[in-house]
Amino acid sequence: MTEHHDIRVLLPQRYPLLLVDRVLELVPGESIVTIKAVTGTEPCFEGIPDGAPADRYDYPKSLMIESFGQSAALLWLDGREPVEDDDSTLMFIGARDYRFTGAARPGDVLRHEVRLESVLADTAFATGRTWVGDRLIATVTTLTATRRPVRPAA
Amino acid sequence: MTGIPAFAAPLRAVDTLDVRASGDDLELVAQITVDGKEPNLRGHFPGQAVYPGVFVIETLEQAMREAVGARLSTVRSVRFLAPLLDGDRMVLTATAKRTPDGWDVTGKATLGETTTAKIRASFEEAAG
């Protein structure tokens, strides 16, 4: 089990966009299970007025995707030597069929199950699902990430 | 042209939104200037703000919520082609076509002449 302090060594994101709390399972090169706890004190819920409808507290889907993507990155980075050159960053470059079947609200724990489908050169393809308890809230057919400079020289 | 959607803060992904009807379709133009001092970008990444790719999806979701109250159900395809950095102004142009239970949306994000992202997504009408 990889705790949060270990995750911070591997991922460059920081508060409030470091969106993996703990790794529950990791099969190197194959799969990873992570969790991200959603609380009412998330910055994304800041400033919502009292009396707002319940769905204002749906965890943003964009952040759910980011959390899934960071989980995929942890799987890919596991066991690799840190790259030293380097102005390149592991970047999320695409997805296909990311389907939402439910929502998460404060008090829910997102559980991401990610499988690494293939790695071609420096590009990785992952697939997976996100659960809250036994409720499936998202599936993704393909998520793609690669290592590239933040902004290539013109 | 409308101002900042109320729900956008503090996950701010739309500065201005222009919505036009085109027959049964909608044409949306959402713009956002990447602000490296914005709290979310301080963590993505420390020392160099990069607009997270997923925030392009957030921009489209906020635009569709503001325009027609629709909610994102499936990102059919998204590709991030070039990064957006502090100070960059992203223009997301999208066409929303009516479906029996919502909208099919095709969008393109640009920075000047550069296409930074392409997205196809399905939206459903919000319950109630």
mmCIF file of C-alpha atoms in Angstrom:
data_model
loop_
_atom_site.group_PDB
_atom_site.id
_atom_site.type_symbol
_atom_site.label_atom_id
_atom_site.label_comp_id
_atom_site.label_asym_id
_atom_site.label_seq_id
_atom_site.Cartn_x
_atom_site.Cartn_y
_atom_site.Cartn_z
ATOM 1 C CA MET A 1 0.000 0.000 0.000
ATOM 2 C CA THR A 2 1.445 3.341 -1.050
ATOM 3 C CA GLU A 3 0.643 6.185 1.295
ATOM 4 C CA HIS A 4 0.171 9.789 0.384
ATOM 5 C CA HIS A 5 3.753 10.802 1.167
ATOM 6 C CA ASP A 6 4.975 8.188 -1.334
ATOM 7 C CA ILE A 7 2.564 9.442 -3.984
ATOM 8 C CA ARG A 8 3.989 12.949 -3.655
ATOM 9 C CA VAL A 9 7.424 11.640 -4.592
ATOM 10 C CA LEU A 10 6.059 10.246 -7.864
ATOM 11 C CA LEU A 11 3.550 12.844 -9.038
ATOM 12 C CA PRO A 12 4.358 16.491 -9.798
ATOM 13 C CA GLN A 13 0.875 17.817 -8.973
ATOM 14 C CA ARG A 14 0.290 19.547 -5.660
ATOM 15 C CA TYR A 15 -2.606 20.881 -3.619
ATOM 16 C CA PRO A 16 -5.348 21.261 -4.645
ATOM 17 C CA LEU A 17 -4.749 19.238 -7.793
ATOM 18 C CA LEU A 18 -2.974 16.214 -6.352
ATOM 19 C CA LEU A 19 -5.993 13.948 -6.495
ATOM 20 C CA VAL A 20 -4.851 10.523 -5.298
ATOM 21 C CA ASP A 21 -4.870 9.839 -1.564
ATOM 22 C CA ARG A 22 -3.661 6.249 -1.381
ATOM 23 C CA VAL A 23 -2.736 3.259 -3.520
ATOM 24 C CA LEU A 24 -4.591 0.145 -2.352
ATOM 25 C CA GLU A 25 -3.137 -2.378 -4.791
ATOM 26 C CA LEU A 26 -0.451 -2.306 -7.434
ATOM 27 C CA VAL A 27 0.536 -5.055 -9.863
ATOM 28 C CA PRO A 28 3.582 -3.574 -11.606
ATOM 29 C CA GLY A 29 3.058 -3.014 -15.308
ATOM 30 C CA GLU A 30 -0.491 -4.321 -15.092
ATOM 31 C CA SER A 31 -2.946 -2.662 -12.767
ATOM 32 C CA ILE A 32 -3.487 -0.303 -9.877
ATOM 33 C CA VAL A 33 -6.313 0.458 -7.448
ATOM 34 C CA THR A 34 -6.328 3.893 -5.827
ATOM 35 C CA ILE A 35 -8.639 5.960 -3.688
ATOM 36 C CA LYS A 36 -9.474 9.637 -3.493
ATOM 37 C CA ALA A 37 -11.711 10.803 -0.645
ATOM 38 C CA VAL A 38 -14.138 13.607 -1.495
ATOM 39 C CA THR A 39 -14.953 15.958 1.360
ATOM 40 C CA GLY A 40 -17.122 19.006 1.821
ATOM 41 C CA THR A 41 -13.976 21.066 2.306
ATOM 42 C CA GLU A 42 -12.698 20.445 -1.234
ATOM 43 C CA PRO A 43 -11.755 23.790 -2.792
ATOM 44 C CA CYS A 44 -14.157 23.010 -5.670
ATOM 45 C CA PHE A 45 -17.094 23.356 -3.255
ATOM 46 C CA GLU A 46 -15.916 26.644 -1.796
ATOM 47 C CA GLY A 47 -18.398 29.473 -1.943
ATOM 48 C CA ILE A 48 -21.492 27.416 -2.764
ATOM 49 C CA PRO A 49 -24.345 29.295 -1.086
ATOM 50 C CA ASP A 50 -26.514 27.704 1.586
ATOM 51 C CA GLY A 51 -29.681 26.324 0.091
ATOM 52 C CA ALA A 52 -28.006 25.364 -3.202
ATOM 53 C CA PRO A 53 -29.414 22.212 -4.800
ATOM 54 C CA ALA A 54 -27.807 18.903 -3.884
ATOM 55 C CA ASP A 55 -26.212 18.414 -7.270
ATOM 56 C CA ARG A 56 -24.065 21.495 -6.790
ATOM 57 C CA TYR A 57 -22.037 19.156 -4.591
ATOM 58 C CA ASP A 58 -21.425 16.641 -7.375
ATOM 59 C CA TYR A 59 -17.670 16.215 -7.556
ATOM 60 C CA PRO A 60 -16.613 17.816 -10.873
ATOM 61 C CA LYS A 61 -16.234 15.227 -13.623
ATOM 62 C CA SER A 62 -13.107 16.984 -14.845
ATOM 63 C CA LEU A 63 -11.462 16.368 -11.461
ATOM 64 C CA MET A 64 -12.654 12.767 -11.469
ATOM 65 C CA ILE A 65 -10.868 12.288 -14.804
ATOM 66 C CA GLU A 66 -7.762 14.025 -13.447
ATOM 67 C CA SER A 67 -7.781 11.738 -10.403
ATOM 68 C CA PHE A 68 -8.123 8.681 -12.658
ATOM 69 C CA GLY A 69 -5.332 9.965 -14.888
ATOM 70 C CA GLN A 70 -3.016 10.504 -11.932
ATOM 71 C CA SER A 71 -3.739 6.930 -10.835
ATOM 72 C CA ALA A 72 -2.770 5.716 -14.305
ATOM 73 C CA ALA A 73 0.419 7.771 -14.065
ATOM 74 C CA LEU A 74 1.331 6.113 -10.759
ATOM 75 C CA LEU A 75 0.938 2.720 -12.424
ATOM 76 C CA TRP A 76 3.117 3.729 -15.368
ATOM 77 C CA LEU A 77 5.778 5.446 -13.292
ATOM 78 C CA ASP A 78 6.096 2.582 -10.836
ATOM 79 C CA GLY A 79 9.558 1.120 -10.941
ATOM 80 C CA ARG A 80 10.852 3.529 -13.556
ATOM 81 C CA GLU A 81 13.975 5.536 -13.044
ATOM 82 C CA PRO A 82 13.227 9.219 -12.569
ATOM 83 C CA VAL A 83 13.899 11.071 -15.798
ATOM 84 C CA GLU A 84 16.685 13.526 -15.286
ATOM 85 C CA ASP A 85 16.998 15.549 -18.474
ATOM 86 C CA ASP A 86 14.370 17.208 -18.194
ATOM 87 C CA ASP A 87 11.766 19.719 -19.026
ATOM 88 C CA SER A 88 9.400 16.969 -20.056
ATOM 89 C CA THR A 89 6.373 16.034 -18.030
ATOM 90 C CA LEU A 90 4.060 13.063 -18.072
ATOM 91 C CA MET A 91 0.979 14.453 -19.740
ATOM 92 C CA PHE A 92 -2.559 13.321 -20.229
ATOM 93 C CA ILE A 93 -3.080 13.616 -23.989
ATOM 94 C CA GLY A 94 -6.406 11.986 -24.682
ATOM 95 C CA ALA A 95 -9.274 9.673 -23.861
ATOM 96 C CA ARG A 96 -11.969 7.688 -25.635
ATOM 97 C CA ASP A 97 -15.399 6.846 -24.305
ATOM 98 C CA TYR A 98 -15.125 8.211 -20.782
ATOM 99 C CA ARG A 99 -18.657 7.510 -19.623
ATOM 100 C CA PHE A 100 -20.246 8.775 -16.416
ATOM 101 C CA THR A 101 -22.900 6.622 -14.828
ATOM 102 C CA GLY A 102 -23.142 8.287 -11.429
ATOM 103 C CA ALA A 103 -21.906 11.092 -9.247
ATOM 104 C CA ALA A 104 -19.787 11.429 -6.119
ATOM 105 C CA ARG A 105 -20.541 13.860 -3.313
ATOM 106 C CA PRO A 106 -18.875 14.805 -0.036
ATOM 107 C CA GLY A 107 -18.382 11.720 2.109
ATOM 108 C CA ASP A 108 -17.820 9.464 -0.902
ATOM 109 C CA VAL A 109 -14.539 7.701 -1.625
ATOM 110 C CA LEU A 110 -13.637 7.322 -5.295
ATOM 111 C CA ARG A 111 -11.977 4.000 -6.042
ATOM 112 C CA HIS A 112 -10.186 3.902 -9.367
ATOM 113 C CA GLU A 113 -9.317 0.566 -10.979
ATOM 114 C CA VAL A 114 -6.833 1.135 -13.774
ATOM 115 C CA ARG A 115 -5.285 -1.382 -16.165
ATOM 116 C CA LEU A 116 -2.308 -0.615 -18.359
ATOM 117 C CA GLU A 117 -3.251 -1.851 -21.819
ATOM 118 C CA SER A 118 -0.054 -1.101 -23.707
ATOM 119 C CA VAL A 119 3.001 1.119 -23.816
ATOM 120 C CA LEU A 120 4.357 2.240 -27.192
ATOM 121 C CA ALA A 121 7.590 4.203 -26.984
ATOM 122 C CA ASP A 122 6.777 6.890 -24.414
ATOM 123 C CA THR A 123 3.021 6.676 -24.803
ATOM 124 C CA ALA A 124 0.832 4.635 -22.463
ATOM 125 C CA PHE A 125 -2.734 3.445 -22.937
ATOM 126 C CA ALA A 126 -4.866 2.631 -19.925
ATOM 127 C CA THR A 127 -8.433 1.527 -19.299
ATOM 128 C CA GLY A 128 -10.531 1.310 -16.187
ATOM 129 C CA ARG A 129 -13.454 2.086 -13.952
ATOM 130 C CA THR A 130 -14.283 4.293 -10.997
ATOM 131 C CA TRP A 131 -16.467 3.144 -8.126
ATOM 132 C CA VAL A 132 -18.032 4.598 -5.010
ATOM 133 C CA GLY A 133 -18.560 1.540 -2.826
ATOM 134 C CA ASP A 134 -20.408 -0.923 -5.076
ATOM 135 C CA ARG A 135 -21.726 1.864 -7.299
ATOM 136 C CA LEU A 136 -19.999 2.149 -10.693
ATOM 137 C CA ILE A 137 -19.796 5.854 -11.481
ATOM 138 C CA ALA A 138 -17.450 6.002 -14.484
ATOM 139 C CA THR A 139 -15.846 3.807 -17.128
ATOM 140 C CA VAL A 140 -13.139 4.696 -19.603
ATOM 141 C CA THR A 141 -12.270 2.661 -22.680
ATOM 142 C CA THR A 142 -8.902 4.285 -23.354
ATOM 143 C CA LEU A 143 -6.907 6.971 -21.609
ATOM 144 C CA THR A 144 -3.632 8.060 -23.209
ATOM 145 C CA ALA A 145 -0.611 9.707 -21.623
ATOM 146 C CA THR A 146 2.845 10.531 -22.873
ATOM 147 C CA ARG A 147 6.038 12.228 -21.825
ATOM 148 C CA ARG A 148 6.674 15.478 -23.648
ATOM 149 C CA PRO A 149 8.080 18.924 -23.004
ATOM 150 C CA VAL A 150 5.560 21.341 -21.549
ATOM 151 C CA ARG A 151 5.978 23.662 -24.517
ATOM 152 C CA PRO A 152 8.237 22.564 -27.348
ATOM 153 C CA ALA A 153 10.711 25.128 -28.609
ATOM 154 C CA ALA A 154 9.239 27.036 -31.531
ATOM 155 C CA MET B 1 -22.481 37.298 -23.986
ATOM 156 C CA THR B 2 -22.863 36.330 -20.371
ATOM 157 C CA GLY B 3 -20.535 36.748 -17.451
ATOM 158 C CA ILE B 4 -18.986 34.108 -15.239
ATOM 159 C CA PRO B 5 -21.399 31.271 -14.485
ATOM 160 C CA ALA B 6 -22.175 31.189 -10.776
ATOM 161 C CA PHE B 7 -21.091 27.579 -10.508
ATOM 162 C CA ALA B 8 -17.763 28.202 -12.173
ATOM 163 C CA ALA B 9 -16.066 29.655 -9.122
ATOM 164 C CA PRO B 10 -13.813 28.479 -7.670
ATOM 165 C CA LEU B 11 -13.134 25.894 -10.373
ATOM 166 C CA ARG B 12 -13.111 28.651 -12.896
ATOM 167 C CA ALA B 13 -13.101 27.432 -16.481
ATOM 168 C CA VAL B 14 -15.183 30.052 -18.328
ATOM 169 C CA ASP B 15 -14.585 33.818 -18.466
ATOM 170 C CA THR B 16 -17.098 34.633 -21.170
ATOM 171 C CA LEU B 17 -19.659 32.597 -23.045
ATOM 172 C CA ASP B 18 -21.453 33.386 -26.289
ATOM 173 C CA VAL B 19 -24.340 31.118 -27.360
ATOM 174 C CA ARG B 20 -26.144 31.347 -30.697
ATOM 175 C CA ALA B 21 -28.935 29.228 -32.096
ATOM 176 C CA SER B 22 -28.216 27.836 -35.573
ATOM 177 C CA GLY B 23 -31.379 26.042 -36.673
ATOM 178 C CA ASP B 24 -31.846 23.262 -34.114
ATOM 179 C CA ASP B 25 -28.175 23.401 -33.219
ATOM 180 C CA LEU B 26 -26.289 25.670 -30.863
ATOM 181 C CA GLU B 27 -22.991 27.376 -31.502
ATOM 182 C CA LEU B 28 -21.035 28.083 -28.328
ATOM 183 C CA VAL B 29 -17.904 30.134 -27.881
ATOM 184 C CA ALA B 30 -16.370 29.952 -24.398
ATOM 185 C CA GLN B 31 -13.219 31.855 -23.536
ATOM 186 C CA ILE B 32 -10.868 31.635 -20.581
ATOM 187 C CA THR B 33 -7.541 33.273 -19.847
ATOM 188 C CA VAL B 34 -5.242 30.937 -17.964
ATOM 189 C CA ASP B 35 -4.387 32.564 -14.635
ATOM 190 C CA GLY B 36 -1.299 31.052 -13.060
ATOM 191 C CA LYS B 37 -2.221 32.617 -9.732
ATOM 192 C CA GLU B 38 -5.557 30.847 -9.671
ATOM 193 C CA PRO B 39 -5.483 28.387 -6.740
ATOM 194 C CA ASN B 40 -5.923 25.229 -8.824
ATOM 195 C CA LEU B 41 -3.016 26.119 -11.085
ATOM 196 C CA ARG B 42 -0.660 26.657 -8.171
ATOM 197 C CA GLY B 43 -0.721 22.884 -7.838
ATOM 198 C CA HIS B 44 -0.471 22.135 -11.581
ATOM 199 C CA PHE B 45 2.397 22.520 -11.539
ATOM 200 C CA PRO B 46 4.396 24.283 -8.838
ATOM 201 C CA GLY B 47 6.763 26.664 -10.627
ATOM 202 C CA GLN B 48 5.064 26.387 -14.011
ATOM 203 C CA ALA B 49 1.324 26.748 -14.415
ATOM 204 C CA VAL B 50 -0.110 24.466 -17.102
ATOM 205 C CA TYR B 51 -3.841 24.577 -17.689
ATOM 206 C CA PRO B 52 -4.865 20.986 -16.948
ATOM 207 C CA GLY B 53 -6.247 19.201 -19.995
ATOM 208 C CA VAL B 54 -9.245 18.143 -17.981
ATOM 209 C CA PHE B 55 -10.132 21.807 -17.476
ATOM 210 C CA VAL B 56 -10.907 21.992 -21.206
ATOM 211 C CA ILE B 57 -13.552 19.362 -20.481
ATOM 212 C CA GLU B 58 -14.654 21.482 -17.515
ATOM 213 C CA THR B 59 -14.904 24.520 -19.785
ATOM 214 C CA LEU B 60 -17.230 22.624 -22.122
ATOM 215 C CA GLU B 61 -19.289 21.288 -19.212
ATOM 216 C CA GLN B 62 -19.683 24.763 -17.691
ATOM 217 C CA ALA B 63 -20.612 26.220 -21.085
ATOM 218 C CA MET B 64 -23.288 23.569 -21.694
ATOM 219 C CA ARG B 65 -24.658 23.945 -18.160
ATOM 220 C CA GLU B 66 -24.891 27.664 -18.594
ATOM 221 C CA ALA B 67 -26.345 27.485 -22.102
ATOM 222 C CA VAL B 68 -28.956 24.730 -21.760
ATOM 223 C CA GLY B 69 -28.627 23.187 -18.288
ATOM 224 C CA ALA B 70 -27.196 19.982 -19.762
ATOM 225 C CA ARG B 71 -24.735 17.715 -17.982
ATOM 226 C CA LEU B 72 -21.783 15.797 -19.369
ATOM 227 C CA SER B 73 -22.533 12.079 -19.751
ATOM 228 C CA THR B 74 -19.767 10.755 -22.040
ATOM 229 C CA VAL B 75 -16.515 12.146 -23.342
ATOM 230 C CA ARG B 76 -16.527 10.215 -26.620
ATOM 231 C CA SER B 77 -13.130 11.451 -27.663
ATOM 232 C CA VAL B 78 -10.759 14.083 -26.385
ATOM 233 C CA ARG B 79 -7.280 14.931 -27.604
ATOM 234 C CA PHE B 80 -4.968 17.468 -26.046
ATOM 235 C CA LEU B 81 -2.649 18.739 -28.759
ATOM 236 C CA ALA B 82 -0.794 21.654 -27.196
ATOM 237 C CA PRO B 83 -0.480 22.982 -23.656
ATOM 238 C CA LEU B 84 -1.897 26.244 -22.345
ATOM 239 C CA LEU B 85 0.301 28.278 -20.038
ATOM 240 C CA ASP B 86 -0.137 31.265 -17.737
ATOM 241 C CA GLY B 87 -1.635 34.173 -19.634
ATOM 242 C CA ASP B 88 -2.786 32.149 -22.655
ATOM 243 C CA ARG B 89 -6.324 32.842 -23.832
ATOM 244 C CA MET B 90 -8.172 29.710 -24.861
ATOM 245 C CA VAL B 91 -11.147 29.951 -27.175
ATOM 246 C CA LEU B 92 -13.363 26.874 -27.165
ATOM 247 C CA THR B 93 -15.756 26.774 -30.132
ATOM 248 C CA ALA B 94 -18.396 24.069 -30.054
ATOM 249 C CA THR B 95 -21.460 22.913 -31.976
ATOM 250 C CA ALA B 96 -24.224 21.182 -30.001
ATOM 251 C CA LYS B 97 -26.703 19.055 -31.932
ATOM 252 C CA ARG B 98 -29.977 17.906 -30.428
ATOM 253 C CA THR B 99 -30.438 14.193 -29.723
ATOM 254 C CA PRO B 100 -33.543 12.458 -28.299
ATOM 255 C CA ASP B 101 -32.246 12.730 -24.742
ATOM 256 C CA GLY B 102 -29.697 15.508 -24.882
ATOM 257 C CA TRP B 103 -26.940 16.882 -27.056
ATOM 258 C CA ASP B 104 -23.980 15.690 -29.106
ATOM 259 C CA VAL B 105 -21.237 18.268 -28.926
ATOM 260 C CA THR B 106 -18.141 18.704 -31.067
ATOM 261 C CA GLY B 107 -15.628 21.276 -29.937
ATOM 262 C CA LYS B 108 -12.221 22.670 -30.726
ATOM 263 C CA ALA B 109 -10.015 24.712 -28.416
ATOM 264 C CA THR B 110 -7.570 27.161 -29.912
ATOM 265 C CA LEU B 111 -4.768 29.451 -28.816
ATOM 266 C CA GLY B 112 -4.423 31.965 -31.611
ATOM 267 C CA GLU B 113 -3.911 29.868 -34.746
ATOM 268 C CA THR B 114 -2.984 26.743 -32.794
ATOM 269 C CA THR B 115 -5.520 24.028 -32.071
ATOM 270 C CA THR B 116 -4.901 22.964 -28.475
ATOM 271 C CA ALA B 117 -7.643 20.382 -28.006
ATOM 272 C CA LYS B 118 -10.426 18.563 -29.816
ATOM 273 C CA ILE B 119 -13.394 17.049 -28.049
ATOM 274 C CA ARG B 120 -16.561 15.125 -28.862
ATOM 275 C CA ALA B 121 -18.968 14.581 -26.012
ATOM 276 C CA SER B 122 -22.541 13.671 -25.179
ATOM 277 C CA PHE B 123 -24.639 15.673 -22.765
ATOM 278 C CA GLU B 124 -27.943 14.793 -21.162
ATOM 279 C CA GLU B 125 -30.693 17.014 -19.919
ATOM 280 C CA ALA B 126 -30.414 17.630 -16.183
ATOM 281 C CA ALA B 127 -33.022 15.751 -14.150
ATOM 282 C CA GLY B 128 -35.958 17.892 -13.107
#
